[in-house]
CSV table of C-alpha atoms (C1' of nucleotides) in Angstrom, one decimal:
chain,number,residue,atom,x,y,z
A,1,UNK,CA,1.4,284.7,34.3
A,2,UNK,CA,3.7,282.3,36.0
A,3,UNK,CA,4.9,282.1,39.3
A,4,UNK,CA,6.7,285.1,40.7
A,5,UNK,CA,9.9,284.6,42.0
A,6,UNK,CA,10.3,286.3,45.9
A,7,UNK,CA,6.8,284.1,45.9
A,8,UNK,CA,8.4,280.6,45.2
A,9,UNK,CA,11.4,281.8,47.7
A,10,UNK,CA,8.9,282.7,49.9
A,11,UNK,CA,6.9,279.4,50.0
A,12,UNK,CA,9.7,277.3,50.7
A,13,UNK,CA,11.2,279.1,53.5
A,14,UNK,CA,7.3,279.4,55.0
A,15,UNK,CA,7.5,275.5,54.3
A,16,UNK,CA,10.4,275.1,56.3
A,17,UNK,CA,10.3,276.6,59.0
A,18,UNK,CA,6.6,275.4,59.7
A,19,UNK,CA,8.4,272.0,60.1
A,20,UNK,CA,11.1,273.4,62.5
A,21,UNK,CA,7.9,274.6,64.4
A,22,UNK,CA,5.1,271.6,63.9
A,23,UNK,CA,8.4,269.7,66.0
A,24,UNK,CA,9.6,272.4,68.8
A,25,UNK,CA,5.7,273.2,69.7
A,26,UNK,CA,4.2,270.7,68.5
A,27,UNK,CA,0.5,271.1,66.0
A,28,UNK,CA,-0.7,273.5,67.7
A,29,UNK,CA,1.8,276.3,67.1
A,30,UNK,CA,0.7,279.6,66.1
A,31,UNK,CA,1.0,281.4,63.2
A,32,UNK,CA,2.4,285.0,64.2
A,33,UNK,CA,5.9,281.7,65.2
A,34,UNK,CA,5.4,280.3,62.0
A,35,UNK,CA,6.1,283.1,60.5
A,36,UNK,CA,8.7,284.3,62.9
A,37,UNK,CA,10.3,281.8,62.3
A,38,UNK,CA,11.3,281.9,58.4
A,39,UNK,CA,10.8,285.8,58.7
A,40,UNK,CA,8.4,286.8,57.0
A,41,UNK,CA,5.1,288.8,57.6
A,42,UNK,CA,1.7,286.6,59.0
A,43,UNK,CA,-0.1,288.0,56.4
A,44,UNK,CA,2.1,285.5,53.9
A,45,UNK,CA,1.4,283.3,56.1
A,46,UNK,CA,-1.9,283.4,56.0
A,47,UNK,CA,-1.9,283.8,52.1
A,48,UNK,CA,-0.4,280.5,51.9
A,49,UNK,CA,-2.8,278.6,54.0
A,50,UNK,CA,-6.0,280.6,54.3
A,51,UNK,CA,-7.1,276.6,56.2
A,52,UNK,CA,-4.7,275.3,59.2
A,53,UNK,CA,-5.0,272.4,57.8
A,54,UNK,CA,-4.0,272.7,54.9
A,55,UNK,CA,-0.3,274.0,56.4
A,56,UNK,CA,-0.3,271.0,58.4
A,57,UNK,CA,-1.2,268.5,55.8
A,58,UNK,CA,1.4,270.0,54.3
A,59,UNK,CA,4.7,269.2,57.0
A,60,UNK,CA,2.9,265.5,57.7
A,61,UNK,CA,3.5,264.9,54.5
A,62,UNK,CA,6.8,265.7,54.0
A,63,UNK,CA,7.6,263.6,56.9
A,64,UNK,CA,5.9,260.6,56.0
A,65,UNK,CA,7.6,261.2,52.6
A,66,UNK,CA,11.1,261.1,53.8
A,67,UNK,CA,10.1,258.2,56.4
A,68,UNK,CA,8.3,256.0,53.0
A,69,UNK,CA,11.8,256.0,51.9
A,70,UNK,CA,13.0,254.7,54.3
A,71,UNK,CA,10.4,251.9,54.7
A,72,UNK,CA,11.5,251.2,51.3
A,73,UNK,CA,15.3,250.4,52.3
A,74,UNK,CA,14.3,248.7,54.7
A,75,UNK,CA,12.7,245.9,52.8
A,76,UNK,CA,14.9,245.7,50.7
A,77,UNK,CA,18.3,245.0,53.4
A,78,UNK,CA,18.7,240.8,52.9
A,79,UNK,CA,19.6,241.0,57.0
A,80,UNK,CA,16.1,242.0,58.0
A,81,UNK,CA,17.4,242.6,62.0
A,82,UNK,CA,19.6,245.2,60.1
A,83,UNK,CA,16.7,246.4,58.2
A,84,UNK,CA,14.6,246.4,61.5
A,85,UNK,CA,16.7,249.0,63.6
A,86,UNK,CA,17.6,250.9,60.1
A,87,UNK,CA,13.7,252.0,60.1
A,88,UNK,CA,13.2,251.9,64.1
A,89,UNK,CA,16.0,254.0,64.3
A,90,UNK,CA,13.9,256.4,61.7
A,91,UNK,CA,11.5,255.9,63.7
A,92,UNK,CA,12.4,256.7,66.6
A,93,UNK,CA,14.4,259.6,65.4
A,94,UNK,CA,11.4,261.8,63.7
A,95,UNK,CA,9.7,261.3,66.9
A,96,UNK,CA,12.3,262.0,68.9
A,97,UNK,CA,12.4,265.2,66.5
A,98,UNK,CA,8.7,265.7,67.3
A,99,UNK,CA,7.1,265.6,70.3
A,100,UNK,CA,4.5,267.3,70.2
A,101,UNK,CA,2.8,265.7,67.2
A,102,UNK,CA,2.4,262.4,68.9
A,103,UNK,CA,-1.3,260.4,68.3
A,104,UNK,CA,-2.4,263.8,66.8
A,105,UNK,CA,-1.3,262.4,62.9
A,106,UNK,CA,-4.6,261.4,62.3
A,107,UNK,CA,-6.9,263.8,62.7
A,108,UNK,CA,-4.9,266.7,60.7
A,109,UNK,CA,-4.7,266.3,56.8
A,110,UNK,CA,-7.2,264.6,55.2
A,111,UNK,CA,-8.0,261.4,53.2
A,112,UNK,CA,-3.7,261.9,51.2
A,113,UNK,CA,-2.0,261.8,53.7
A,114,UNK,CA,-4.1,259.0,56.0
A,115,UNK,CA,-2.9,257.5,52.9
A,116,UNK,CA,0.9,258.7,53.2
A,117,UNK,CA,-0.1,256.8,56.6
A,118,UNK,CA,-1.4,253.9,56.3
A,119,UNK,CA,1.4,253.2,53.6
A,120,UNK,CA,3.9,253.5,55.8
A,121,UNK,CA,2.1,251.6,58.5
A,122,UNK,CA,2.3,248.4,55.9
A,123,UNK,CA,5.5,249.2,55.0
A,124,UNK,CA,6.3,248.9,58.8
A,125,UNK,CA,4.5,246.2,59.8
A,126,UNK,CA,6.5,243.8,57.0
A,127,UNK,CA,9.2,245.4,58.1
A,128,UNK,CA,8.7,243.9,61.8
A,129,UNK,CA,6.9,240.3,60.4
A,130,UNK,CA,9.8,239.5,58.2
A,131,UNK,CA,13.0,240.3,60.9
A,132,UNK,CA,10.2,237.6,63.3
A,133,UNK,CA,9.9,235.9,60.6
A,134,UNK,CA,13.5,235.8,60.7
A,135,UNK,CA,13.6,234.7,64.0
A,136,UNK,CA,15.9,238.4,65.1
A,137,UNK,CA,13.1,240.1,66.7
A,138,UNK,CA,11.1,238.7,70.1
A,139,UNK,CA,7.9,237.4,69.0
A,140,UNK,CA,5.9,238.1,72.5
A,141,UNK,CA,5.1,241.5,70.5
A,142,UNK,CA,2.4,242.6,68.4
A,143,UNK,CA,3.5,244.9,65.4
A,144,UNK,CA,1.9,247.5,66.9
A,145,UNK,CA,4.0,247.3,69.9
A,146,UNK,CA,7.0,246.9,68.1
A,147,UNK,CA,5.8,250.5,66.2
A,148,UNK,CA,4.4,252.6,69.6
A,149,UNK,CA,8.3,251.1,72.1
A,150,UNK,CA,9.3,254.3,68.9
A,151,UNK,CA,8.5,256.4,70.6
A,152,UNK,CA,10.1,255.4,74.1
A,153,UNK,CA,13.6,257.9,73.0
A,154,UNK,CA,12.0,261.0,72.8
A,155,UNK,CA,12.2,262.0,76.2
A,156,UNK,CA,15.0,261.4,78.2
A,157,UNK,CA,13.7,264.2,81.0
A,158,UNK,CA,13.8,262.1,84.2
A,159,UNK,CA,12.5,263.1,87.7
A,160,UNK,CA,15.1,264.1,89.0
A,161,UNK,CA,16.5,267.1,86.5
A,162,UNK,CA,19.9,265.7,85.4
A,163,UNK,CA,20.2,268.3,82.4
A,164,UNK,CA,18.8,266.2,79.0
A,165,UNK,CA,21.5,265.6,75.9
A,166,UNK,CA,19.9,264.8,73.2
A,167,UNK,CA,22.2,263.2,71.2
A,168,UNK,CA,23.9,261.4,74.1
A,169,UNK,CA,20.4,259.9,75.6
A,170,UNK,CA,18.8,259.0,72.2
A,171,UNK,CA,21.3,257.0,71.0
A,172,UNK,CA,21.5,255.0,74.9
A,173,UNK,CA,17.7,254.5,75.0
A,174,UNK,CA,17.7,253.0,71.6
A,175,UNK,CA,21.1,250.7,72.4
A,176,UNK,CA,18.5,249.4,75.1
A,177,UNK,CA,15.5,249.8,73.1
A,178,UNK,CA,17.2,247.4,70.6
A,179,UNK,CA,18.9,244.8,72.7
A,180,UNK,CA,16.1,244.6,74.6
A,181,UNK,CA,14.3,243.8,70.9
A,182,UNK,CA,16.3,241.0,69.7
A,183,UNK,CA,15.9,237.5,70.5
A,184,UNK,CA,19.3,235.8,71.2
A,185,UNK,CA,21.7,237.8,73.5
A,186,UNK,CA,24.0,239.1,71.4
A,187,UNK,CA,24.7,242.1,73.1
A,188,UNK,CA,27.9,244.3,74.6
A,189,UNK,CA,27.6,243.3,78.1
B,1,UNK,CA,-5.4,280.3,118.2
B,2,UNK,CA,-5.0,276.8,116.1
B,3,UNK,CA,-5.2,276.0,112.6
B,4,UNK,CA,-9.1,276.2,111.6
B,5,UNK,CA,-10.3,273.2,110.6
B,6,UNK,CA,-11.5,274.1,106.8
B,7,UNK,CA,-8.5,276.2,106.9
B,8,UNK,CA,-6.8,272.6,107.4
B,9,UNK,CA,-9.1,270.5,104.8
B,10,UNK,CA,-8.6,272.7,102.0
B,11,UNK,CA,-4.8,272.8,102.6
B,12,UNK,CA,-5.3,269.4,101.0
B,13,UNK,CA,-6.9,269.7,99.0
B,14,UNK,CA,-5.2,272.8,97.5
B,15,UNK,CA,-1.8,270.0,97.4
B,16,UNK,CA,-3.2,267.1,96.4
B,17,UNK,CA,-4.6,269.2,93.1
B,18,UNK,CA,-1.6,270.7,92.7
B,19,UNK,CA,0.0,267.7,92.2
B,20,UNK,CA,-3.5,266.4,89.9
B,21,UNK,CA,-2.5,269.5,87.8
B,22,UNK,CA,1.3,269.8,87.7
B,23,UNK,CA,1.4,265.7,86.3
B,24,UNK,CA,-0.5,266.9,84.2
B,25,UNK,CA,0.2,270.2,82.6
B,26,UNK,CA,3.2,270.8,84.2
B,27,UNK,CA,4.7,273.2,86.3
B,28,UNK,CA,3.9,275.8,84.9
B,29,UNK,CA,0.0,275.2,85.1
B,30,UNK,CA,-2.1,278.6,86.1
B,31,UNK,CA,-3.2,279.3,90.4
B,32,UNK,CA,-7.2,278.9,88.3
B,33,UNK,CA,-6.6,276.1,87.2
B,34,UNK,CA,-5.3,274.2,90.4
B,35,UNK,CA,-8.1,275.8,92.4
B,36,UNK,CA,-11.1,274.3,90.2
B,37,UNK,CA,-9.3,270.9,90.6
B,38,UNK,CA,-9.4,271.7,94.4
B,39,UNK,CA,-12.7,273.1,94.0
B,40,UNK,CA,-12.3,275.6,96.0
B,41,UNK,CA,-11.8,280.3,95.3
B,42,UNK,CA,-8.7,281.1,93.3
B,43,UNK,CA,-8.0,283.4,96.5
B,44,UNK,CA,-7.7,280.7,98.6
B,45,UNK,CA,-4.7,279.1,96.7
B,46,UNK,CA,-3.5,282.6,96.3
B,47,UNK,CA,-3.4,283.3,100.2
B,48,UNK,CA,-1.6,279.4,101.0
B,49,UNK,CA,0.8,279.4,98.3
B,50,UNK,CA,1.3,283.5,97.9
B,51,UNK,CA,4.7,282.8,96.1
B,52,UNK,CA,4.6,279.9,92.7
B,53,UNK,CA,7.9,278.9,94.3
B,54,UNK,CA,6.3,277.4,97.5
B,55,UNK,CA,3.7,275.8,96.1
B,56,UNK,CA,6.2,273.9,93.7
B,57,UNK,CA,8.3,272.9,96.7
B,58,UNK,CA,5.5,271.4,97.9
B,59,UNK,CA,4.3,269.8,95.4
B,60,UNK,CA,8.2,268.2,94.3
B,61,UNK,CA,9.1,267.4,98.3
B,62,UNK,CA,5.5,265.6,97.9
B,63,UNK,CA,7.0,263.8,95.2
B,64,UNK,CA,10.5,263.3,96.2
B,65,UNK,CA,9.6,261.9,99.5
B,66,UNK,CA,7.7,259.1,98.0
B,67,UNK,CA,10.4,258.2,95.5
B,68,UNK,CA,13.2,258.0,98.2
B,69,UNK,CA,10.8,256.4,100.9
B,70,UNK,CA,11.2,253.3,97.7
B,71,UNK,CA,14.6,253.6,97.2
B,72,UNK,CA,15.3,252.5,100.2
B,73,UNK,CA,12.7,249.6,100.3
B,74,UNK,CA,15.3,249.1,96.9
B,75,UNK,CA,18.6,248.7,98.7
B,76,UNK,CA,16.9,246.7,101.6
B,77,UNK,CA,15.9,244.0,98.7
B,78,UNK,CA,18.9,241.4,99.1
B,79,UNK,CA,18.4,240.6,94.8
B,80,UNK,CA,20.8,243.2,93.5
B,81,UNK,CA,18.4,243.3,90.2
B,82,UNK,CA,15.3,242.6,92.1
B,83,UNK,CA,15.9,246.4,93.8
B,84,UNK,CA,16.7,248.0,91.1
B,85,UNK,CA,14.2,246.9,88.8
B,86,UNK,CA,11.8,247.6,91.9
B,87,UNK,CA,13.4,251.1,91.5
B,88,UNK,CA,14.1,251.8,88.0
B,89,UNK,CA,10.2,251.0,87.7
B,90,UNK,CA,8.4,254.1,90.1
B,91,UNK,CA,11.2,256.2,88.8
B,92,UNK,CA,9.4,255.6,84.9
B,93,UNK,CA,6.3,255.5,86.4
B,94,UNK,CA,6.4,258.7,88.5
B,95,UNK,CA,8.4,260.7,84.8
B,96,UNK,CA,5.2,259.7,82.7
B,97,UNK,CA,3.1,260.6,85.4
B,98,UNK,CA,4.7,263.9,85.8
B,99,UNK,CA,5.4,264.5,82.0
B,100,UNK,CA,6.4,268.2,81.0
B,101,UNK,CA,7.8,268.4,84.1
B,102,UNK,CA,11.2,267.1,83.6
B,103,UNK,CA,13.8,268.9,83.7
B,104,UNK,CA,13.2,271.5,85.2
B,105,UNK,CA,12.7,270.3,88.8
B,106,UNK,CA,16.4,271.5,89.9
B,107,UNK,CA,15.1,274.8,89.3
B,108,UNK,CA,12.7,275.2,91.8
B,109,UNK,CA,11.6,274.4,95.3
B,110,UNK,CA,14.7,276.7,97.0
B,111,UNK,CA,17.3,274.6,99.3
B,112,UNK,CA,14.6,271.7,101.1
B,113,UNK,CA,13.8,270.3,97.9
B,114,UNK,CA,17.6,270.6,96.7
B,115,UNK,CA,18.4,268.1,99.4
B,116,UNK,CA,16.1,265.6,98.3
B,117,UNK,CA,17.0,265.9,95.6
B,118,UNK,CA,20.8,264.8,96.8
B,119,UNK,CA,19.6,262.2,99.0
B,120,UNK,CA,17.4,260.3,96.0
B,121,UNK,CA,20.2,261.1,94.3
B,122,UNK,CA,22.7,259.6,95.8
B,123,UNK,CA,19.9,256.4,96.7
B,124,UNK,CA,18.9,255.8,93.6
B,125,UNK,CA,23.6,255.9,92.5
B,126,UNK,CA,23.7,253.1,95.2
B,127,UNK,CA,21.2,251.0,93.6
B,128,UNK,CA,22.7,250.9,90.1
B,129,UNK,CA,26.2,250.5,91.5
B,130,UNK,CA,25.4,247.2,93.8
B,131,UNK,CA,23.1,245.3,90.5
B,132,UNK,CA,26.1,246.7,88.5
B,133,UNK,CA,28.4,244.6,90.9
B,134,UNK,CA,26.2,241.7,91.5
B,135,UNK,CA,26.3,241.8,88.0
B,136,UNK,CA,23.4,241.7,87.0
B,137,UNK,CA,22.5,245.3,85.2
B,138,UNK,CA,25.8,246.1,81.9
B,139,UNK,CA,28.3,247.4,82.5
B,140,UNK,CA,28.7,249.5,79.8
B,141,UNK,CA,25.9,252.4,80.9
B,142,UNK,CA,27.1,254.8,83.6
B,143,UNK,CA,24.5,254.7,86.7
B,144,UNK,CA,23.6,258.8,84.9
B,145,UNK,CA,23.0,257.0,81.8
B,146,UNK,CA,20.8,254.2,83.5
B,147,UNK,CA,18.8,256.6,85.1
B,148,UNK,CA,17.3,259.4,81.8
B,149,UNK,CA,16.3,255.5,80.5
B,150,UNK,CA,13.9,256.5,83.1
B,151,UNK,CA,12.4,258.5,81.5
B,152,UNK,CA,12.0,256.4,78.2
B,153,UNK,CA,8.4,255.2,78.9
B,154,UNK,CA,6.9,258.4,79.2
B,155,UNK,CA,5.9,258.6,75.6
B,156,UNK,CA,4.4,255.7,73.6
B,157,UNK,CA,3.1,258.3,71.1
B,158,UNK,CA,4.4,257.7,67.8
B,159,UNK,CA,4.7,259.1,64.5
B,160,UNK,CA,1.7,257.2,63.1
B,161,UNK,CA,-0.6,258.3,65.2
B,162,UNK,CA,-1.2,254.5,67.0
B,163,UNK,CA,-3.8,255.0,70.3
B,164,UNK,CA,-1.8,256.0,73.2
B,165,UNK,CA,-2.5,252.7,75.6
B,166,UNK,CA,-1.5,254.2,78.2
B,167,UNK,CA,-1.0,251.4,80.3
B,168,UNK,CA,-0.1,249.0,78.5
B,169,UNK,CA,2.5,250.8,77.1
B,170,UNK,CA,4.2,251.9,80.7
B,171,UNK,CA,4.6,248.3,81.0
B,172,UNK,CA,5.5,247.2,77.1
B,173,UNK,CA,8.9,249.7,77.0
B,174,UNK,CA,9.7,248.9,81.3
B,175,UNK,CA,9.8,245.0,80.0
B,176,UNK,CA,12.0,245.7,76.7
B,177,UNK,CA,14.1,248.6,78.4
B,178,UNK,CA,15.0,245.7,81.8
B,179,UNK,CA,15.8,242.8,79.1
B,180,UNK,CA,17.3,245.2,77.3
B,181,UNK,CA,19.5,246.6,81.1
B,182,UNK,CA,20.2,242.9,81.8
B,183,UNK,CA,23.1,241.2,81.4
B,184,UNK,CA,22.5,237.9,80.5
B,185,UNK,CA,20.0,236.6,78.6
B,186,UNK,CA,17.1,235.0,80.9
B,187,UNK,CA,13.9,236.8,79.3
B,188,UNK,CA,10.8,235.8,77.6
B,189,UNK,CA,12.0,234.9,73.8
C,1,DA,C1',12.2,302.9,31.9
C,2,DA,C1',8.0,303.0,33.5
C,3,DA,C1',4.1,300.8,34.6
C,4,DC,C1',0.8,297.9,36.7
C,5,DA,C1',-0.4,293.7,39.5
C,6,DA,C1',0.7,289.8,43.0
C,7,DA,C1',2.5,289.8,47.1
C,8,DC,C1',4.4,291.4,51.0
C,9,DG,C1',4.8,293.1,56.2
C,10,DG,C1',3.4,294.6,60.2
C,11,DA,C1',0.4,297.2,62.6
C,12,DC,C1',-4.3,296.4,65.3
C,13,DC,C1',-9.2,294.4,66.5
C,14,DA,C1',-11.2,291.4,68.8
C,15,DG,C1',-11.1,287.4,72.2
C,16,DA,C1',-9.0,283.6,75.6
C,17,DC,C1',-6.3,282.9,78.8
C,18,DT,C1',-3.7,284.4,83.4
C,19,DT,C1',-1.9,286.6,87.3
C,20,DG,C1',-3.1,289.3,90.6
C,21,DT,C1',-6.5,291.7,94.3
C,22,DC,C1',-10.2,292.4,96.4
C,23,DC,C1',-14.3,292.8,99.2
C,24,DG,C1',-18.9,291.0,100.2
C,25,DT,C1',-20.7,286.6,102.5
C,26,DT,C1',-19.4,282.0,105.0
C,27,DT,C1',-17.9,279.3,108.2
C,28,DC,C1',-16.0,278.1,112.1
C,29,DC,C1',-14.4,278.4,117.0
C,30,DA,C1',-14.5,280.9,121.6
D,1,DT,C1',-23.5,284.2,119.7
D,2,DG,C1',-19.6,287.4,118.5
D,3,DG,C1',-16.6,288.1,115.5
D,4,DA,C1',-12.0,286.8,113.9
D,5,DA,C1',-10.1,283.8,110.5
D,6,DA,C1',-11.0,282.1,105.5
D,7,DC,C1',-13.5,281.7,101.7
D,8,DG,C1',-15.0,282.6,96.4
D,9,DG,C1',-14.5,284.5,92.5
D,10,DA,C1',-16.0,288.9,90.6
D,11,DC,C1',-12.7,292.1,87.8
D,12,DA,C1',-8.4,294.8,86.4
D,13,DA,C1',-3.9,294.7,83.7
D,14,DG,C1',-1.8,291.9,81.2
D,15,DT,C1',-0.2,288.5,77.5
D,16,DC,C1',-1.6,285.6,73.1
D,17,DT,C1',-4.0,284.2,70.3
D,18,DG,C1',-7.0,284.1,65.4
D,19,DG,C1',-7.2,286.6,62.2
D,20,DT,C1',-8.1,290.5,58.3
D,21,DC,C1',-6.3,294.7,56.0
D,22,DC,C1',-3.7,298.1,53.3
D,23,DG,C1',0.2,301.1,52.4
D,24,DT,C1',4.9,299.8,50.2
D,25,DT,C1',7.6,296.8,48.2
D,26,DT,C1',8.8,293.9,43.9
D,27,DG,C1',8.5,291.2,40.1
D,28,DT,C1',7.1,291.1,35.1
D,29,DT,C1',5.5,292.2,31.4
D,30,DT,C1',6.5,295.5,27.0
DNA sequence: AAACAAACGGACCAGACTTGTCCGTTTCCA
DNA sequence: TGGAAACGGACAAGTCTGGTCCGTTTGTTT
């Protein structure tokens, strides 16, 4: 007995909804919320992912796969700085879209996800160090520190309550950050 | 009949606790949580601030007063860049300590708080424009944009789950941001 | 087309947490 | 030392969460 057509369709819907829900709410999003977002009953979500970790592993793996792909692209760039800013931008954007899951990623997902995470970390380190070796990226920061900076564009809110304007905001912080990360002063000024 | 001594003491405790609680949890922190943090009963908190808006107004006013003070100091600096980085740092730190209340500040607090907010906004604009006029701060950003950047250090979490390390993280993002905001290339490299 | 099982949906239960009240007890001050 | 002001925390009511269960729908097979 093969997988039923509607089951397959709903599986896809649930995963997509889970990604959206996790992105906006965080890893502690409720099953009810995901079900609502997916347009299915809670029962369906629980049937598909009896354990919460299974669901989170699926979501995280989805995200990590995309990023690993980007990291490979970055390493393929001849220009190390171009590669670096590509990966940095992707990481920053992904982090911004997933505020709320930051930090706790290593807690969930089991060995498969841990493996992917490790792979992405390694690729990222290589992209950063290559840019530093080519003299384009400032050397006074460890690669972990550079990585940490990808979180910066995630929040544009300020104590003064300006309207958020996420799209413009992300781009803005990225521009200034990348300018600050370069060794030479080749910026618009 | 003057204010009783214990009442006065508890009032201070509640306000301090509310600031801490709002800082870590956000504006939607529960009264019970605040009471626990303050070491008093819920009744005491409700008696002091029957309306939630009154409490929030008190907290926000407290924060704004500090920042307005810093802004005046910034304007008193002869060196416009020094003044700017002082204020920028304070705003960033305050935002980082109050993740969660970002954006919604204008919703609460009533006219008195709105007035303070307006005052701080005006002072900040002057600090920024002065630095730009002295040729120290890049001109391709509007003062509102610069202000928006103060939110950047608030999050250091990255999709890869590195340990947060707030203290170092804030300093790190600030350094790179300030380097990226300067017009000349006078950085460590 | 009929019949059967897989998959579905959402009502439902229990438990955690929140708002807000109320009253017996404590604490200050005159 | 008497009495009012202030306190604390138990308590009721409502909301949201995790998780189950069963009558109904839907796809597939013959």
